[in-house]
Amino acid sequence: MATAAVELTTMKVAQISRPGEGFQVIEREIPKPDAGHVRIKVQACGVCHSDALTVDGLWPGIQYPRIPGHEVAGIIDEVGAGVSAWKKGQRVGVGWHGGHDNTCPECQRGDFRNCRNVKIAGISYDGGYQQYMVAPVEALVSIPDGLNDTDAAPLLCAGLTTYNALRHSGAFPGDLVAVQGIGGLGHLGVQFANKFGYKVAAIGRGPDNAPLAKKLGASLYIDAKATNAAEELQKLGGARVILATAPNSKAMSELVNGLGPNGKLIVIGATFDPIEVTPIQLISGSKSIQGWTAGTPADSEDTLRFAELSGVRPMIETYPLEKAAEAYTRMLSGKAEFRVVLTM
Ligand SMILES: [Zn+2]
Ligand SMILES: [Zn+2]
């Protein structure tokens, strides 16, 4: 008897049926890509703090059920009509920037990162916590051969954000750059800052992360619990840039006085609490505070290429897709070292 190839029609997904109700691992029909879209056989998907927006319903207008995940690495396994630049079998990723409208004032100026109708994978449409995902071509990132899937995935959000914020920070090689927080973002920030040629001051709370920070490329470690971190930075002349990665507004506020002339505090650790700063603190020395959101797929490709060249890699813990709830809880605990990644 001849055996015919049986086409797989269902797949496993970890979805949020309603906000606040946690993950449901179920079978769903494998989706087909529409025109201008591709289907990705997902190999790995990072678990990011921003997935809480979907899990807890914190982003306005999310439609449920929704599958989170915006740190996706996989292989194109089908292309929709009109797709010519991307081929079946190609390794691709999808990061935070899940598409733009090409028509708003920012898009018309080429500033796609700040598109007013930006789409986000896992929020605007189903993300990577599933075996097969459909994505628009505007969201696709080519993954270089030298990076494996589980390393590439977190680089598409945490890596991209730290790399892109630093490379646009105005700091030059040799400048003092501080990275606050040695966690999911910070452990990548320290590595990129070191490879960019900065003098890197890693700032943590307690002595525990000092050896790791040095290993990742920090020139010095400042224990913000035992010392006044701002004063320590001033002893070194003041920081040109402080990359604030730990979501702690009080800790960020305390660092403003560590900036040198023209220094900039770049905020990427997301919280809803206010940062406190006086006008005088900013006026003297022309200091500034700036927020930074991830970047476009082109920025992601730069990030991946740079990581491949320089050896920057995320430190990860992997979980199978079936254990999405456990992986998410682990990420929330803040105890993971340092990025949690689902494998399919
Ligand atoms: Zn993220
Ligand atoms: Zn736009």
Short mmCIF file of C-alpha atoms and ligand atoms in Angstrom, two decimals:
data_model
loop_
_atom_site.label_atom_id
_atom_site.label_comp_id
_atom_site.label_asym_id
_atom_site.label_seq_id
_atom_site.Cartn_x
_atom_site.Cartn_y
_atom_site.Cartn_z
CA MET A 1 0.00 0.00 0.00
CA ALA A 2 1.38 3.39 -0.97
CA THR A 3 1.61 5.94 1.77
CA ALA A 4 0.50 9.41 0.86
CA ALA A 5 1.95 12.40 2.69
CA VAL A 6 -0.59 13.55 5.23
CA GLU A 7 -0.85 17.30 5.40
CA LEU A 8 -0.75 18.65 8.90
CA THR A 9 -3.78 20.86 9.48
CA THR A 10 -3.57 21.72 13.16
CA MET A 11 -0.89 23.11 15.41
CA LYS A 12 -0.25 23.84 19.06
CA VAL A 13 -0.68 27.41 20.31
CA ALA A 14 -0.47 29.11 23.72
CA GLN A 15 -3.23 31.72 23.65
CA ILE A 16 -4.82 34.21 25.97
CA SER A 17 -8.58 33.72 25.66
CA ARG A 18 -9.45 36.63 27.93
CA PRO A 19 -7.20 39.12 29.67
CA GLY A 20 -6.22 38.08 33.18
CA GLU A 21 -7.09 34.41 32.64
CA GLY A 22 -3.61 33.17 31.78
CA PHE A 23 -2.44 30.82 29.04
CA GLN A 24 -4.43 28.11 27.34
CA VAL A 25 -2.44 25.56 25.32
CA ILE A 26 -4.77 24.30 22.58
CA GLU A 27 -4.84 23.00 19.02
CA ARG A 28 -5.78 25.46 16.29
CA GLU A 29 -5.99 25.28 12.55
CA ILE A 30 -2.71 26.21 10.82
CA PRO A 31 -3.34 29.65 9.25
CA LYS A 32 -2.80 30.49 5.56
CA PRO A 33 -0.86 33.63 4.61
CA ASP A 34 -2.87 36.40 2.90
CA ALA A 35 -1.42 38.56 0.13
CA GLY A 36 1.66 40.43 1.36
CA HIS A 37 2.15 37.96 4.22
CA VAL A 38 4.26 34.87 4.87
CA ARG A 39 3.74 31.91 7.15
CA ILE A 40 6.61 31.16 9.50
CA LYS A 41 7.32 27.77 11.04
CA VAL A 42 8.29 29.12 14.44
CA GLN A 43 11.46 27.63 16.00
CA ALA A 44 11.83 29.89 19.02
CA CYS A 45 10.02 32.81 20.63
CA GLY A 46 11.31 34.98 23.45
CA VAL A 47 9.15 35.72 26.48
CA CYS A 48 9.26 39.46 27.10
CA HIS A 49 7.95 41.64 29.92
CA SER A 50 5.86 43.50 27.32
CA ASP A 51 3.86 40.30 26.75
CA ALA A 52 1.99 41.43 29.87
CA LEU A 53 0.22 43.95 27.63
CA THR A 54 -1.53 41.01 25.97
CA VAL A 55 -1.76 38.69 28.98
CA ASP A 56 -3.35 41.38 31.18
CA GLY A 57 -5.16 43.39 28.48
CA LEU A 58 -3.18 46.57 29.07
CA TRP A 59 -3.01 47.71 25.41
CA PRO A 60 -6.15 49.45 24.16
CA GLY A 61 -8.17 47.60 21.54
CA ILE A 62 -6.62 44.11 21.72
CA GLN A 63 -9.00 41.50 20.33
CA TYR A 64 -9.12 38.12 22.06
CA PRO A 65 -8.28 35.30 21.82
CA ARG A 66 -4.77 36.57 21.16
CA ILE A 67 -1.43 34.74 20.97
CA PRO A 68 1.45 36.81 22.44
CA GLY A 69 5.06 36.83 21.27
CA HIS A 70 7.20 39.44 19.49
CA GLU A 71 10.63 37.79 19.63
CA VAL A 72 10.09 35.22 16.92
CA ALA A 73 12.66 33.19 15.00
CA GLY A 74 11.72 30.62 12.39
CA ILE A 75 11.62 29.54 8.75
CA ILE A 76 9.27 30.76 6.03
CA ASP A 77 7.18 27.75 5.03
CA GLU A 78 4.63 29.45 2.77
CA VAL A 79 4.37 32.83 1.03
CA GLY A 80 1.17 34.69 0.19
CA ALA A 81 0.27 36.30 -3.12
CA GLY A 82 2.46 39.17 -4.26
CA VAL A 83 5.42 38.26 -2.06
CA SER A 84 8.61 38.18 -4.13
CA ALA A 85 11.45 39.36 -1.85
CA TRP A 86 11.03 36.51 0.65
CA LYS A 87 11.34 32.82 -0.16
CA LYS A 88 10.20 29.54 1.28
CA GLY A 89 12.96 28.06 3.45
CA GLN A 90 14.45 31.44 4.41
CA ARG A 91 15.30 32.01 8.09
CA VAL A 92 13.43 35.04 9.40
CA GLY A 93 12.43 36.76 12.58
CA VAL A 94 9.68 39.10 13.75
CA GLY A 95 10.33 41.60 16.53
CA TRP A 96 8.36 44.28 18.33
CA HIS A 97 7.83 46.34 15.16
CA GLY A 98 5.18 44.21 13.49
CA GLY A 99 4.31 46.48 10.55
CA HIS A 100 3.55 50.09 9.62
CA ASP A 101 0.97 51.80 7.43
CA ASN A 102 3.32 53.61 4.98
CA THR A 103 0.86 56.54 4.90
CA CYS A 104 1.04 58.47 8.19
CA PRO A 105 3.22 61.64 8.45
CA GLU A 106 6.07 59.72 10.12
CA CYS A 107 6.06 56.95 7.51
CA GLN A 108 6.09 59.59 4.77
CA ARG A 109 9.27 60.93 6.35
CA GLY A 110 10.74 57.43 6.53
CA ASP A 111 10.44 57.31 10.32
CA PHE A 112 8.72 53.93 10.37
CA ARG A 113 9.75 53.26 13.98
CA ASN A 114 7.35 55.98 15.09
CA CYS A 115 4.48 55.11 12.73
CA ARG A 116 1.23 56.35 14.26
CA ASN A 117 -0.47 53.09 13.35
CA VAL A 118 2.43 50.77 14.13
CA LYS A 119 1.43 47.12 14.38
CA ILE A 120 2.86 44.91 17.08
CA ALA A 121 3.17 41.15 16.76
CA GLY A 122 1.30 39.43 19.58
CA ILE A 123 -0.91 42.50 20.11
CA SER A 124 -2.24 43.64 16.71
CA TYR A 125 -2.17 40.05 15.40
CA ASP A 126 -1.17 36.64 16.71
CA GLY A 127 2.50 36.42 17.68
CA GLY A 128 5.06 33.66 18.17
CA TYR A 129 3.70 31.52 21.02
CA GLN A 130 2.59 29.01 18.38
CA GLN A 131 4.02 26.54 15.91
CA TYR A 132 3.06 28.53 12.81
CA MET A 133 2.64 32.28 12.59
CA VAL A 134 1.51 34.58 9.80
CA ALA A 135 3.32 37.91 9.48
CA PRO A 136 3.24 40.84 7.02
CA VAL A 137 6.41 41.32 4.96
CA GLU A 138 6.98 44.77 6.56
CA ALA A 139 7.74 42.95 9.82
CA LEU A 140 10.30 40.44 8.52
CA VAL A 141 13.92 40.34 9.60
CA SER A 142 16.52 38.16 7.89
CA ILE A 143 18.51 36.03 10.37
CA PRO A 144 22.22 35.54 9.58
CA ASP A 145 23.64 31.99 9.49
CA GLY A 146 25.95 32.59 12.45
CA LEU A 147 23.09 32.99 14.92
CA ASN A 148 20.92 30.14 16.12
CA ASP A 149 17.17 30.58 16.66
CA THR A 150 17.15 30.73 20.46
CA ASP A 151 19.90 33.39 20.46
CA ALA A 152 18.33 35.40 17.64
CA ALA A 153 14.85 35.58 19.24
CA PRO A 154 15.68 37.80 22.26
CA LEU A 155 17.95 39.95 20.11
CA LEU A 156 14.85 41.03 18.14
CA CYS A 157 13.45 43.00 21.09
CA ALA A 158 15.76 43.22 24.10
CA GLY A 159 18.88 43.19 21.91
CA LEU A 160 17.52 45.60 19.33
CA THR A 161 16.32 48.07 21.96
CA THR A 162 19.66 48.28 23.77
CA TYR A 163 21.74 48.28 20.57
CA ASN A 164 19.60 50.89 18.83
CA ALA A 165 19.29 53.17 21.87
CA LEU A 166 23.07 53.11 22.40
CA ARG A 167 24.04 53.64 18.78
CA HIS A 168 21.78 56.72 18.60
CA SER A 169 22.80 58.00 22.03
CA GLY A 170 25.54 60.38 20.86
CA ALA A 171 28.20 58.62 22.98
CA PHE A 172 31.57 58.11 21.27
CA PRO A 173 34.18 55.39 21.81
CA GLY A 174 36.00 56.03 25.07
CA ASP A 175 33.04 57.88 26.66
CA LEU A 176 31.72 56.81 30.05
CA VAL A 177 28.42 54.99 29.53
CA ALA A 178 26.52 53.53 32.47
CA VAL A 179 24.08 50.66 32.18
CA GLN A 180 21.61 50.54 35.06
CA GLY A 181 20.26 47.06 35.79
CA ILE A 182 21.91 43.73 34.95
CA GLY A 183 18.87 41.82 33.75
CA GLY A 184 17.13 40.86 30.52
CA LEU A 185 17.94 44.20 28.86
CA GLY A 186 20.99 45.22 30.87
CA HIS A 187 23.09 42.10 30.28
CA LEU A 188 22.80 42.81 26.54
CA GLY A 189 23.29 46.56 27.04
CA VAL A 190 26.61 45.98 28.82
CA GLN A 191 27.84 43.73 26.00
CA PHE A 192 26.87 46.15 23.23
CA ALA A 193 28.31 49.14 25.13
CA ASN A 194 31.60 47.27 25.55
CA LYS A 195 31.75 46.33 21.85
CA PHE A 196 31.00 49.96 20.90
CA GLY A 197 34.20 50.94 22.71
CA TYR A 198 32.67 52.79 25.66
CA LYS A 199 34.02 52.77 29.17
CA VAL A 200 31.15 50.81 30.72
CA ALA A 201 29.93 51.29 34.26
CA ALA A 202 27.41 48.59 35.19
CA ILE A 203 25.05 49.60 37.99
CA GLY A 204 23.30 46.93 40.03
CA ARG A 205 21.77 46.59 43.47
CA GLY A 206 23.95 44.46 45.76
CA PRO A 207 27.33 42.88 45.01
CA ASP A 208 26.05 39.66 43.38
CA ASN A 209 26.19 40.73 39.75
CA ALA A 210 29.65 42.30 39.86
CA PRO A 211 31.61 39.30 38.48
CA LEU A 212 29.07 38.73 35.72
CA ALA A 213 29.00 42.42 34.73
CA LYS A 214 32.80 42.39 34.40
CA LYS A 215 32.63 39.19 32.36
CA LEU A 216 30.08 40.80 30.02
CA GLY A 217 32.46 43.71 29.42
CA ALA A 218 31.90 46.30 32.15
CA SER A 219 35.02 48.25 33.15
CA LEU A 220 33.61 48.78 36.59
CA TYR A 221 30.66 47.79 38.72
CA ILE A 222 28.74 50.17 40.97
CA ASP A 223 26.66 48.70 43.77
CA ALA A 224 23.79 51.18 44.09
CA LYS A 225 22.77 49.67 47.43
CA ALA A 226 26.13 50.16 49.11
CA THR A 227 27.10 53.46 47.47
CA ASN A 228 25.52 56.53 45.88
CA ALA A 229 25.73 55.57 42.21
CA ALA A 230 25.34 59.16 40.96
CA GLU A 231 28.29 60.29 43.13
CA GLU A 232 30.38 57.35 41.92
CA LEU A 233 29.73 58.39 38.30
CA GLN A 234 30.62 62.01 39.11
CA LYS A 235 33.97 60.85 40.55
CA LEU A 236 34.68 59.54 37.03
CA GLY A 237 33.66 62.84 35.41
CA GLY A 238 29.97 62.09 34.93
CA ALA A 239 28.35 59.76 32.43
CA ARG A 240 27.82 60.77 28.79
CA VAL A 241 24.92 58.33 28.70
CA ILE A 242 23.08 56.30 31.29
CA LEU A 243 20.99 53.50 29.81
CA ALA A 244 18.22 52.84 32.34
CA THR A 245 17.03 49.27 31.84
CA ALA A 246 15.58 48.20 35.20
CA PRO A 247 11.90 49.17 35.47
CA ASN A 248 12.38 51.21 38.63
CA SER A 249 11.53 54.91 38.35
CA LYS A 250 12.98 55.77 41.76
CA ALA A 251 16.34 54.25 40.83
CA MET A 252 16.28 56.16 37.52
CA SER A 253 15.50 59.44 39.32
CA GLU A 254 18.49 58.92 41.61
CA LEU A 255 20.82 58.56 38.62
CA VAL A 256 20.14 61.92 36.95
CA ASN A 257 22.85 63.54 39.08
CA GLY A 258 25.36 61.03 37.69
CA LEU A 259 25.23 62.63 34.23
CA GLY A 260 28.11 64.73 32.98
CA PRO A 261 27.76 67.85 30.78
CA ASN A 262 25.44 67.15 27.82
CA GLY A 263 24.72 63.81 29.47
CA LYS A 264 21.61 61.87 28.59
CA LEU A 265 19.52 59.42 30.58
CA ILE A 266 17.96 57.02 28.09
CA VAL A 267 14.93 55.23 29.47
CA ILE A 268 14.05 51.77 28.13
CA GLY A 269 12.85 49.99 31.32
CA ALA A 270 9.06 50.44 31.15
CA THR A 271 6.99 51.38 34.20
CA PHE A 272 3.92 53.50 34.86
CA ASP A 273 5.52 55.39 37.79
CA PRO A 274 6.82 58.95 37.35
CA ILE A 275 10.53 59.78 37.14
CA GLU A 276 11.30 62.75 39.43
CA VAL A 277 13.66 65.42 38.24
CA THR A 278 13.95 69.18 38.82
CA PRO A 279 14.41 71.65 35.96
CA ILE A 280 17.64 72.80 37.66
CA GLN A 281 19.07 69.28 37.41
CA LEU A 282 18.57 69.35 33.65
CA ILE A 283 19.43 72.97 32.95
CA SER A 284 22.87 72.92 34.56
CA GLY A 285 25.07 71.03 32.11
CA SER A 286 22.33 70.84 29.43
CA LYS A 287 21.27 67.33 30.42
CA SER A 288 18.37 65.42 28.99
CA ILE A 289 16.11 62.45 29.53
CA GLN A 290 14.96 60.49 26.53
CA GLY A 291 12.76 57.45 26.04
CA TRP A 292 13.55 54.91 23.35
CA THR A 293 11.34 52.35 21.66
CA ALA A 294 12.75 49.33 19.84
CA GLY A 295 13.33 49.89 16.10
CA THR A 296 12.40 48.82 12.59
CA PRO A 297 13.13 45.43 10.99
CA ALA A 298 16.12 47.10 9.28
CA ASP A 299 17.42 48.10 12.73
CA SER A 300 16.88 44.49 13.84
CA GLU A 301 18.94 43.22 10.93
CA ASP A 302 21.74 45.60 11.95
CA THR A 303 21.48 44.26 15.51
CA LEU A 304 21.70 40.63 14.40
CA ARG A 305 24.62 41.29 12.05
CA PHE A 306 26.48 43.19 14.75
CA ALA A 307 25.83 40.43 17.30
CA GLU A 308 27.03 37.81 14.82
CA LEU A 309 30.22 39.79 14.15
CA SER A 310 31.01 40.84 17.70
CA GLY A 311 29.95 37.76 19.66
CA VAL A 312 27.22 39.51 21.65
CA ARG A 313 24.76 36.82 22.75
CA PRO A 314 21.82 36.71 25.13
CA MET A 315 21.97 34.46 28.18
CA ILE A 316 18.82 32.36 28.03
CA GLU A 317 16.64 29.76 29.72
CA THR A 318 14.49 27.67 27.38
CA TYR A 319 11.05 26.14 27.92
CA PRO A 320 8.90 24.09 25.55
CA LEU A 321 5.78 25.85 24.16
CA GLU A 322 3.54 23.61 26.29
CA LYS A 323 5.06 25.24 29.37
CA ALA A 324 4.33 28.81 28.22
CA ALA A 325 2.58 29.65 31.52
CA GLU A 326 5.57 28.44 33.55
CA ALA A 327 7.98 30.31 31.27
CA TYR A 328 5.96 33.50 31.61
CA THR A 329 5.85 33.21 35.42
CA ARG A 330 9.60 32.64 35.44
CA MET A 331 10.13 35.79 33.36
CA LEU A 332 7.86 37.81 35.69
CA SER A 333 9.73 36.58 38.76
CA GLY A 334 12.80 38.52 37.63
CA LYS A 335 14.92 35.50 38.58
CA ALA A 336 15.54 34.18 35.06
CA GLU A 337 19.12 34.51 33.80
CA PHE A 338 18.29 36.40 31.72
CA ARG A 339 15.90 35.96 28.80
CA VAL A 340 13.30 33.20 28.73
CA VAL A 341 12.79 31.58 25.32
CA LEU A 342 10.09 29.15 24.18
CA THR A 343 11.07 26.41 21.74
CA MET A 344 8.54 24.69 19.51
ZN ZN B 1 9.86 42.72 24.00
ZN ZN B 2 2.84 55.15 9.54
#
